[in-house]
PDB file of C-alpha atoms in Angstrom:
ATOM      1  CA  UNK A   1      -4.621  17.942   6.974  1.00 89.00           C
ATOM      2  CA  UNK A   2      -1.197  16.613   7.947  1.00 93.00           C
ATOM      3  CA  UNK A   3       0.906  18.498  10.507  1.00 95.00           C
ATOM      4  CA  UNK A   4       4.516  19.382   9.741  1.00 95.00           C
ATOM      5  CA  UNK A   5       7.517  21.087  11.283  1.00 95.00           C
ATOM      6  CA  UNK A   6      10.198  22.824   9.246  1.00 95.00           C
ATOM      7  CA  UNK A   7      13.560  21.073   9.211  1.00 96.00           C
ATOM      8  CA  UNK A   8      15.347  23.422   6.811  1.00 96.00           C
ATOM      9  CA  UNK A   9      14.473  26.093   4.243  1.00 97.00           C
ATOM     10  CA  UNK A  10      16.603  27.828   1.628  1.00 97.00           C
ATOM     11  CA  UNK A  11      15.618  30.995  -0.230  1.00 98.00           C
ATOM     12  CA  UNK A  12      16.503  32.271  -3.677  1.00 98.00           C
ATOM     13  CA  UNK A  13      15.402  35.782  -4.676  1.00 97.00           C
ATOM     14  CA  UNK A  14      16.203  36.891  -8.210  1.00 97.00           C
ATOM     15  CA  UNK A  15      15.365  40.326  -9.612  1.00 97.00           C
ATOM     16  CA  UNK A  16      15.493  40.117 -13.421  1.00 97.00           C
ATOM     17  CA  UNK A  17      15.927  43.542 -14.987  1.00 96.00           C
ATOM     18  CA  UNK A  18      13.502  44.553 -17.717  1.00 94.00           C
ATOM     19  CA  UNK A  19      16.487  45.518 -19.829  1.00 93.00           C
ATOM     20  CA  UNK A  20      20.185  44.717 -19.589  1.00 94.00           C
ATOM     21  CA  UNK A  21      22.139  47.021 -17.315  1.00 93.00           C
ATOM     22  CA  UNK A  22      25.117  48.827 -18.799  1.00 91.00           C
ATOM     23  CA  UNK A  23      27.245  48.163 -15.727  1.00 91.00           C
ATOM     24  CA  UNK A  24      28.095  45.718 -12.954  1.00 93.00           C
ATOM     25  CA  UNK A  25      29.191  47.272  -9.633  1.00 94.00           C
ATOM     26  CA  UNK A  26      32.928  46.678  -9.343  1.00 91.00           C
ATOM     27  CA  UNK A  27      35.596  48.004  -6.945  1.00 92.00           C
ATOM     28  CA  UNK A  28      36.347  51.658  -7.620  1.00 91.00           C
ATOM     29  CA  UNK A  29      32.871  52.550  -8.888  1.00 92.00           C
ATOM     30  CA  UNK A  30      30.356  54.724  -6.959  1.00 93.00           C
ATOM     31  CA  UNK A  31      27.736  51.957  -7.026  1.00 94.00           C
ATOM     32  CA  UNK A  32      30.179  49.484  -5.452  1.00 95.00           C
ATOM     33  CA  UNK A  33      31.016  51.999  -2.712  1.00 95.00           C
ATOM     34  CA  UNK A  34      27.307  52.532  -2.015  1.00 95.00           C
ATOM     35  CA  UNK A  35      26.677  48.786  -1.836  1.00 95.00           C
ATOM     36  CA  UNK A  36      29.551  48.211   0.584  1.00 95.00           C
ATOM     37  CA  UNK A  37      28.362  51.065   2.799  1.00 95.00           C
ATOM     38  CA  UNK A  38      24.827  49.685   2.836  1.00 95.00           C
ATOM     39  CA  UNK A  39      25.973  46.146   3.681  1.00 96.00           C
ATOM     40  CA  UNK A  40      28.408  46.997   6.468  1.00 95.00           C
ATOM     41  CA  UNK A  41      26.135  45.696   9.239  1.00 95.00           C
ATOM     42  CA  UNK A  42      25.625  42.279   7.569  1.00 96.00           C
ATOM     43  CA  UNK A  43      29.080  40.788   8.243  1.00 95.00           C
ATOM     44  CA  UNK A  44      30.680  42.261   5.124  1.00 95.00           C
ATOM     45  CA  UNK A  45      34.317  41.217   4.664  1.00 95.00           C
ATOM     46  CA  UNK A  46      36.670  42.033   1.787  1.00 94.00           C
ATOM     47  CA  UNK A  47      37.858  38.411   1.657  1.00 95.00           C
ATOM     48  CA  UNK A  48      34.302  37.338   0.813  1.00 95.00           C
ATOM     49  CA  UNK A  49      33.891  39.647  -2.183  1.00 96.00           C
ATOM     50  CA  UNK A  50      34.674  38.279  -5.633  1.00 96.00           C
ATOM     51  CA  UNK A  51      34.726  39.827  -9.087  1.00 95.00           C
ATOM     52  CA  UNK A  52      34.566  37.262 -11.852  1.00 93.00           C
ATOM     53  CA  UNK A  53      35.004  37.775 -15.610  1.00 90.00           C
ATOM     54  CA  UNK A  54      35.766  34.265 -16.911  1.00 89.00           C
ATOM     55  CA  UNK A  55      35.431  35.315 -20.559  1.00 92.00           C
ATOM     56  CA  UNK A  56      35.498  38.497 -22.611  1.00 91.00           C
ATOM     57  CA  UNK A  57      31.684  38.478 -22.754  1.00 91.00           C
ATOM     58  CA  UNK A  58      30.073  41.270 -20.743  1.00 93.00           C
ATOM     59  CA  UNK A  59      27.232  38.924 -19.792  1.00 90.00           C
ATOM     60  CA  UNK A  60      29.705  36.761 -17.851  1.00 93.00           C
ATOM     61  CA  UNK A  61      30.864  39.577 -15.556  1.00 94.00           C
ATOM     62  CA  UNK A  62      29.734  38.949 -11.979  1.00 96.00           C
ATOM     63  CA  UNK A  63      30.168  40.548  -8.564  1.00 96.00           C
ATOM     64  CA  UNK A  64      29.634  38.183  -5.640  1.00 97.00           C
ATOM     65  CA  UNK A  65      29.333  39.148  -1.975  1.00 97.00           C
ATOM     66  CA  UNK A  66      28.995  36.593   0.850  1.00 97.00           C
ATOM     67  CA  UNK A  67      27.200  37.820   3.981  1.00 97.00           C
ATOM     68  CA  UNK A  68      25.836  36.589   7.321  1.00 96.00           C
ATOM     69  CA  UNK A  69      28.778  34.293   7.918  1.00 92.00           C
ATOM     70  CA  UNK A  70      28.649  32.869   4.367  1.00 94.00           C
ATOM     71  CA  UNK A  71      25.008  31.867   4.864  1.00 96.00           C
ATOM     72  CA  UNK A  72      23.788  34.446   2.351  1.00 97.00           C
ATOM     73  CA  UNK A  73      25.247  35.456  -0.993  1.00 97.00           C
ATOM     74  CA  UNK A  74      24.501  38.390  -3.297  1.00 97.00           C
ATOM     75  CA  UNK A  75      25.229  38.187  -7.011  1.00 97.00           C
ATOM     76  CA  UNK A  76      25.219  41.098  -9.468  1.00 97.00           C
ATOM     77  CA  UNK A  77      25.277  40.605 -13.256  1.00 96.00           C
ATOM     78  CA  UNK A  78      24.179  42.771 -16.207  1.00 95.00           C
ATOM     79  CA  UNK A  79      20.874  40.850 -16.307  1.00 96.00           C
ATOM     80  CA  UNK A  80      19.877  40.321 -12.683  1.00 96.00           C
ATOM     81  CA  UNK A  81      20.438  40.789  -8.971  1.00 97.00           C
ATOM     82  CA  UNK A  82      20.243  37.602  -6.907  1.00 98.00           C
ATOM     83  CA  UNK A  83      20.195  36.775  -3.206  1.00 98.00           C
ATOM     84  CA  UNK A  84      20.629  33.161  -2.092  1.00 98.00           C
ATOM     85  CA  UNK A  85      20.267  32.053   1.530  1.00 98.00           C
ATOM     86  CA  UNK A  86      21.310  28.497   2.349  1.00 97.00           C
ATOM     87  CA  UNK A  87      19.259  28.235   5.556  1.00 95.00           C
ATOM     88  CA  UNK A  88      16.593  30.603   6.812  1.00 94.00           C
ATOM     89  CA  UNK A  89      16.594  31.292  10.550  1.00 93.00           C
ATOM     90  CA  UNK A  90      13.894  32.799  12.760  1.00 89.00           C
ATOM     91  CA  UNK A  91      14.276  36.574  12.712  1.00 89.00           C
ATOM     92  CA  UNK A  92      16.007  36.673   9.314  1.00 93.00           C
ATOM     93  CA  UNK A  93      13.351  38.729   7.556  1.00 94.00           C
ATOM     94  CA  UNK A  94      14.538  42.161   8.718  1.00 94.00           C
ATOM     95  CA  UNK A  95      18.172  41.474   7.830  1.00 96.00           C
ATOM     96  CA  UNK A  96      17.364  39.994   4.423  1.00 96.00           C
ATOM     97  CA  UNK A  97      15.127  42.936   3.585  1.00 96.00           C
ATOM     98  CA  UNK A  98      17.967  45.257   4.619  1.00 96.00           C
ATOM     99  CA  UNK A  99      20.416  43.440   2.323  1.00 97.00           C
ATOM    100  CA  UNK A 100      18.094  43.544  -0.694  1.00 96.00           C
ATOM    101  CA  UNK A 101      17.127  47.161  -0.061  1.00 96.00           C
ATOM    102  CA  UNK A 102      20.768  48.241   0.180  1.00 95.00           C
ATOM    103  CA  UNK A 103      21.576  46.521  -3.115  1.00 96.00           C
ATOM    104  CA  UNK A 104      18.524  47.833  -4.965  1.00 95.00           C
ATOM    105  CA  UNK A 105      18.994  51.388  -3.681  1.00 94.00           C
ATOM    106  CA  UNK A 106      22.610  51.493  -4.837  1.00 93.00           C
ATOM    107  CA  UNK A 107      21.677  50.112  -8.266  1.00 94.00           C
ATOM    108  CA  UNK A 108      18.766  52.510  -8.712  1.00 93.00           C
ATOM    109  CA  UNK A 109      20.984  55.480  -7.866  1.00 91.00           C
ATOM    110  CA  UNK A 110      23.324  54.385 -10.667  1.00 90.00           C
ATOM    111  CA  UNK A 111      20.548  53.551 -13.159  1.00 92.00           C
ATOM    112  CA  UNK A 112      16.850  54.114 -12.446  1.00 91.00           C
ATOM    113  CA  UNK A 113      15.933  51.418 -14.993  1.00 92.00           C
ATOM    114  CA  UNK A 114      17.175  48.773 -12.542  1.00 92.00           C
ATOM    115  CA  UNK A 115      13.894  49.287 -10.657  1.00 92.00           C
ATOM    116  CA  UNK A 116      12.003  47.808 -13.613  1.00 94.00           C
ATOM    117  CA  UNK A 117      11.757  44.028 -13.829  1.00 95.00           C
ATOM    118  CA  UNK A 118      10.193  40.984 -12.211  1.00 96.00           C
ATOM    119  CA  UNK A 119      10.941  38.976  -9.081  1.00 97.00           C
ATOM    120  CA  UNK A 120      11.534  35.227  -9.117  1.00 97.00           C
ATOM    121  CA  UNK A 121      11.295  33.666  -5.652  1.00 98.00           C
ATOM    122  CA  UNK A 122      12.136  30.072  -4.809  1.00 98.00           C
ATOM    123  CA  UNK A 123      11.599  28.442  -1.420  1.00 97.00           C
ATOM    124  CA  UNK A 124      13.069  24.947  -1.026  1.00 98.00           C
ATOM    125  CA  UNK A 125      11.868  23.345   2.205  1.00 97.00           C
ATOM    126  CA  UNK A 126      12.274  20.062   4.050  1.00 97.00           C
ATOM    127  CA  UNK A 127       9.120  19.484   6.105  1.00 97.00           C
ATOM    128  CA  UNK A 128       9.034  16.827   8.832  1.00 96.00           C
ATOM    129  CA  UNK A 129       5.831  14.755   9.022  1.00 96.00           C
ATOM    130  CA  UNK A 130       4.679  11.843  11.160  1.00 95.00           C
ATOM    131  CA  UNK A 131       6.357   8.509  10.270  1.00 95.00           C
ATOM    132  CA  UNK A 132       5.579   7.394   6.684  1.00 92.00           C
ATOM    133  CA  UNK A 133       3.140  10.271   6.151  1.00 93.00           C
ATOM    134  CA  UNK A 134       5.381  11.681   3.409  1.00 91.00           C
ATOM    135  CA  UNK A 135       4.737   8.559   1.315  1.00 87.00           C
ATOM    136  CA  UNK A 136       1.036   8.612   2.169  1.00 88.00           C
ATOM    137  CA  UNK A 137       0.685  12.218   1.026  1.00 89.00           C
ATOM    138  CA  UNK A 138       2.529  11.543  -2.234  1.00 87.00           C
ATOM    139  CA  UNK A 139       0.381   8.494  -2.868  1.00 83.00           C
ATOM    140  CA  UNK A 140      -2.735  10.615  -2.344  1.00 84.00           C
ATOM    141  CA  UNK A 141      -1.540  13.231  -4.825  1.00 85.00           C
ATOM    142  CA  UNK A 142      -0.441  10.728  -7.437  1.00 80.00           C
ATOM    143  CA  UNK A 143      -3.640   8.673  -7.119  1.00 75.00           C
ATOM    144  CA  UNK A 144      -1.742   5.394  -7.003  1.00 65.00           C
ATOM    145  CA  UNK A 145      -3.890   2.401  -6.170  1.00 60.00           C
ATOM    146  CA  UNK A 146      -3.031   0.409  -3.065  1.00 63.00           C
ATOM    147  CA  UNK A 147      -3.071  -2.696  -5.257  1.00 66.00           C
ATOM    148  CA  UNK A 148       0.002  -1.483  -7.149  1.00 68.00           C
ATOM    149  CA  UNK A 149       2.536  -2.123  -4.423  1.00 70.00           C
ATOM    150  CA  UNK A 150       5.660  -2.040  -6.585  1.00 76.00           C
ATOM    151  CA  UNK A 151       5.221   1.649  -7.548  1.00 73.00           C
ATOM    152  CA  UNK A 152       6.545   3.952  -4.849  1.00 71.00           C
ATOM    153  CA  UNK A 153       5.599   7.635  -5.360  1.00 70.00           C
ATOM    154  CA  UNK A 154       8.556  10.005  -5.391  1.00 77.00           C
ATOM    155  CA  UNK A 155       7.325  13.382  -6.690  1.00 86.00           C
ATOM    156  CA  UNK A 156       4.372  15.426  -7.885  1.00 88.00           C
ATOM    157  CA  UNK A 157       4.480  18.703  -9.849  1.00 91.00           C
ATOM    158  CA  UNK A 158       1.740  21.342  -9.960  1.00 92.00           C
ATOM    159  CA  UNK A 159       1.075  24.694 -11.537  1.00 93.00           C
ATOM    160  CA  UNK A 160      -1.365  26.458  -9.218  1.00 90.00           C
ATOM    161  CA  UNK A 161      -4.035  28.707 -10.671  1.00 88.00           C
ATOM    162  CA  UNK A 162      -4.334  32.039  -8.864  1.00 83.00           C
ATOM    163  CA  UNK A 163      -7.103  34.661  -8.952  1.00 78.00           C
ATOM    164  CA  UNK A 164      -6.838  37.215 -11.764  1.00 78.00           C
ATOM    165  CA  UNK A 165      -6.532  40.023  -9.236  1.00 77.00           C
ATOM    166  CA  UNK A 166      -3.468  38.363  -7.664  1.00 80.00           C
ATOM    167  CA  UNK A 167      -0.035  39.902  -8.212  1.00 84.00           C
ATOM    168  CA  UNK A 168       1.366  36.459  -8.953  1.00 91.00           C
ATOM    169  CA  UNK A 169       2.442  35.914 -12.544  1.00 92.00           C
ATOM    170  CA  UNK A 170       3.246  32.221 -12.099  1.00 93.00           C
ATOM    171  CA  UNK A 171       3.144  29.734  -9.219  1.00 95.00           C
ATOM    172  CA  UNK A 172       4.564  26.212  -9.380  1.00 95.00           C
ATOM    173  CA  UNK A 173       5.335  23.619  -6.728  1.00 96.00           C
ATOM    174  CA  UNK A 174       7.195  20.324  -6.664  1.00 95.00           C
ATOM    175  CA  UNK A 175       6.470  17.827  -3.880  1.00 95.00           C
ATOM    176  CA  UNK A 176       8.968  15.020  -3.367  1.00 94.00           C
ATOM    177  CA  UNK A 177      10.316  12.693  -0.734  1.00 92.00           C
ATOM    178  CA  UNK A 178      13.124  14.369   1.135  1.00 94.00           C
ATOM    179  CA  UNK A 179      16.444  12.550   0.801  1.00 93.00           C
ATOM    180  CA  UNK A 180      18.009  14.712   3.521  1.00 95.00           C
ATOM    181  CA  UNK A 181      15.609  13.992   6.376  1.00 96.00           C
ATOM    182  CA  UNK A 182      13.687  10.888   7.402  1.00 95.00           C
ATOM    183  CA  UNK A 183       9.878  11.032   7.208  1.00 95.00           C
ATOM    184  CA  UNK A 184      10.056  14.395   5.478  1.00 96.00           C
ATOM    185  CA  UNK A 185       8.790  16.031   2.309  1.00 95.00           C
ATOM    186  CA  UNK A 186      10.833  18.247   0.028  1.00 96.00           C
ATOM    187  CA  UNK A 187       8.750  21.194  -1.131  1.00 96.00           C
ATOM    188  CA  UNK A 188      10.059  23.365  -3.986  1.00 97.00           C
ATOM    189  CA  UNK A 189       7.903  26.485  -4.451  1.00 97.00           C
ATOM    190  CA  UNK A 190       8.610  28.846  -7.372  1.00 97.00           C
ATOM    191  CA  UNK A 191       6.751  32.148  -7.700  1.00 97.00           C
ATOM    192  CA  UNK A 192       7.099  34.948 -10.259  1.00 96.00           C
ATOM    193  CA  UNK A 193       5.916  38.476  -9.375  1.00 95.00           C
ATOM    194  CA  UNK A 194       5.849  41.359 -11.888  1.00 92.00           C
ATOM    195  CA  UNK A 195       7.398  44.688 -10.878  1.00 87.00           C
ATOM    196  CA  UNK A 196       7.530  47.328  -9.597  1.00 87.00           C
ATOM    197  CA  UNK A 197       9.041  45.980  -6.391  1.00 87.00           C
ATOM    198  CA  UNK A 198       8.346  46.939  -2.771  1.00 92.00           C
ATOM    199  CA  UNK A 199      10.455  44.529  -0.748  1.00 93.00           C
ATOM    200  CA  UNK A 200       8.481  44.655   2.516  1.00 94.00           C
ATOM    201  CA  UNK A 201       5.207  44.086   0.661  1.00 94.00           C
ATOM    202  CA  UNK A 202       6.788  41.282  -1.357  1.00 94.00           C
ATOM    203  CA  UNK A 203       8.049  39.542   1.797  1.00 94.00           C
ATOM    204  CA  UNK A 204       4.531  39.478   3.258  1.00 93.00           C
ATOM    205  CA  UNK A 205       3.135  38.294  -0.068  1.00 93.00           C
ATOM    206  CA  UNK A 206       5.646  35.428  -0.306  1.00 94.00           C
ATOM    207  CA  UNK A 207       4.746  34.259   3.212  1.00 93.00           C
ATOM    208  CA  UNK A 208       1.022  34.356   2.396  1.00 91.00           C
ATOM    209  CA  UNK A 209       1.511  32.532  -0.909  1.00 93.00           C
ATOM    210  CA  UNK A 210       3.651  29.826   0.730  1.00 94.00           C
ATOM    211  CA  UNK A 211       0.933  29.261   3.324  1.00 92.00           C
ATOM    212  CA  UNK A 212      -1.592  29.015   0.486  1.00 90.00           C
ATOM    213  CA  UNK A 213       0.513  26.351  -1.238  1.00 93.00           C
ATOM    214  CA  UNK A 214       0.932  24.132   1.829  1.00 94.00           C
ATOM    215  CA  UNK A 215      -2.777  24.415   2.587  1.00 93.00           C
ATOM    216  CA  UNK A 216      -3.704  23.348  -0.951  1.00 91.00           C
ATOM    217  CA  UNK A 217      -1.344  20.385  -0.666  1.00 92.00           C
ATOM    218  CA  UNK A 218      -2.998  19.321   2.591  1.00 92.00           C
ATOM    219  CA  UNK A 219      -0.397  20.413   5.116  1.00 94.00           C
ATOM    220  CA  UNK A 220      -0.568  22.496   8.288  1.00 92.00           C
ATOM    221  CA  UNK A 221       2.340  23.759  10.379  1.00 93.00           C
ATOM    222  CA  UNK A 222       2.404  22.155  13.797  1.00 87.00           C
ATOM    223  CA  UNK A 223       1.876  24.603  16.631  1.00 77.00           C
ATOM    224  CA  UNK A 224       4.861  24.714  18.942  1.00 69.00           C
ATOM    225  CA  UNK A 225       4.040  24.089  22.598  1.00 59.00           C
ATOM    226  CA  UNK A 226       5.587  26.727  24.821  1.00 58.00           C
TER     227      UNK A 226
END
């Protein structure tokens, strides 16, 4: 097992509705008022709310709300609700759950069908390893012979089989050399969970599934010395 520390992690949570919604929350509607009320404590600002309808197609209508000092962004469309976080910080879980819960509650009050769908979660992480261990790990996964010196491994892609009793519908991971940090790996984990959705349960499940992925790859988070 190779030890790692987390340099940076971004999160994308996307709730795809089972059927198209007949509305997008926009200023002046009850659902928009409920969303704003629910997001007040997450650095909500009118200047960071956008309503976009670039064409006459209903599918192109979008409400965007930037939160947490522009570090997080909510997006509402007729087909999905999405939360993107550029960098996860320690202690973020409670606030992110609050943001998603406020959005989902407001949508469900407007249309109960919005509670039906599936969750797509993506974690994109830069993990710091010991010097040159990122190349060594990639070489191990790609089974490249040491005699072939002119082939430098850059990425590996896996679909991970999960037990039938698991709630995971699909689990994929991409391992690549990080171009943002020296001696680091870029890990792109994509997981699909079928509904119904309980956000607190899902958050714990995502953490457990991420730990499962890094363990299968041969990584272990380095224990911080107090």
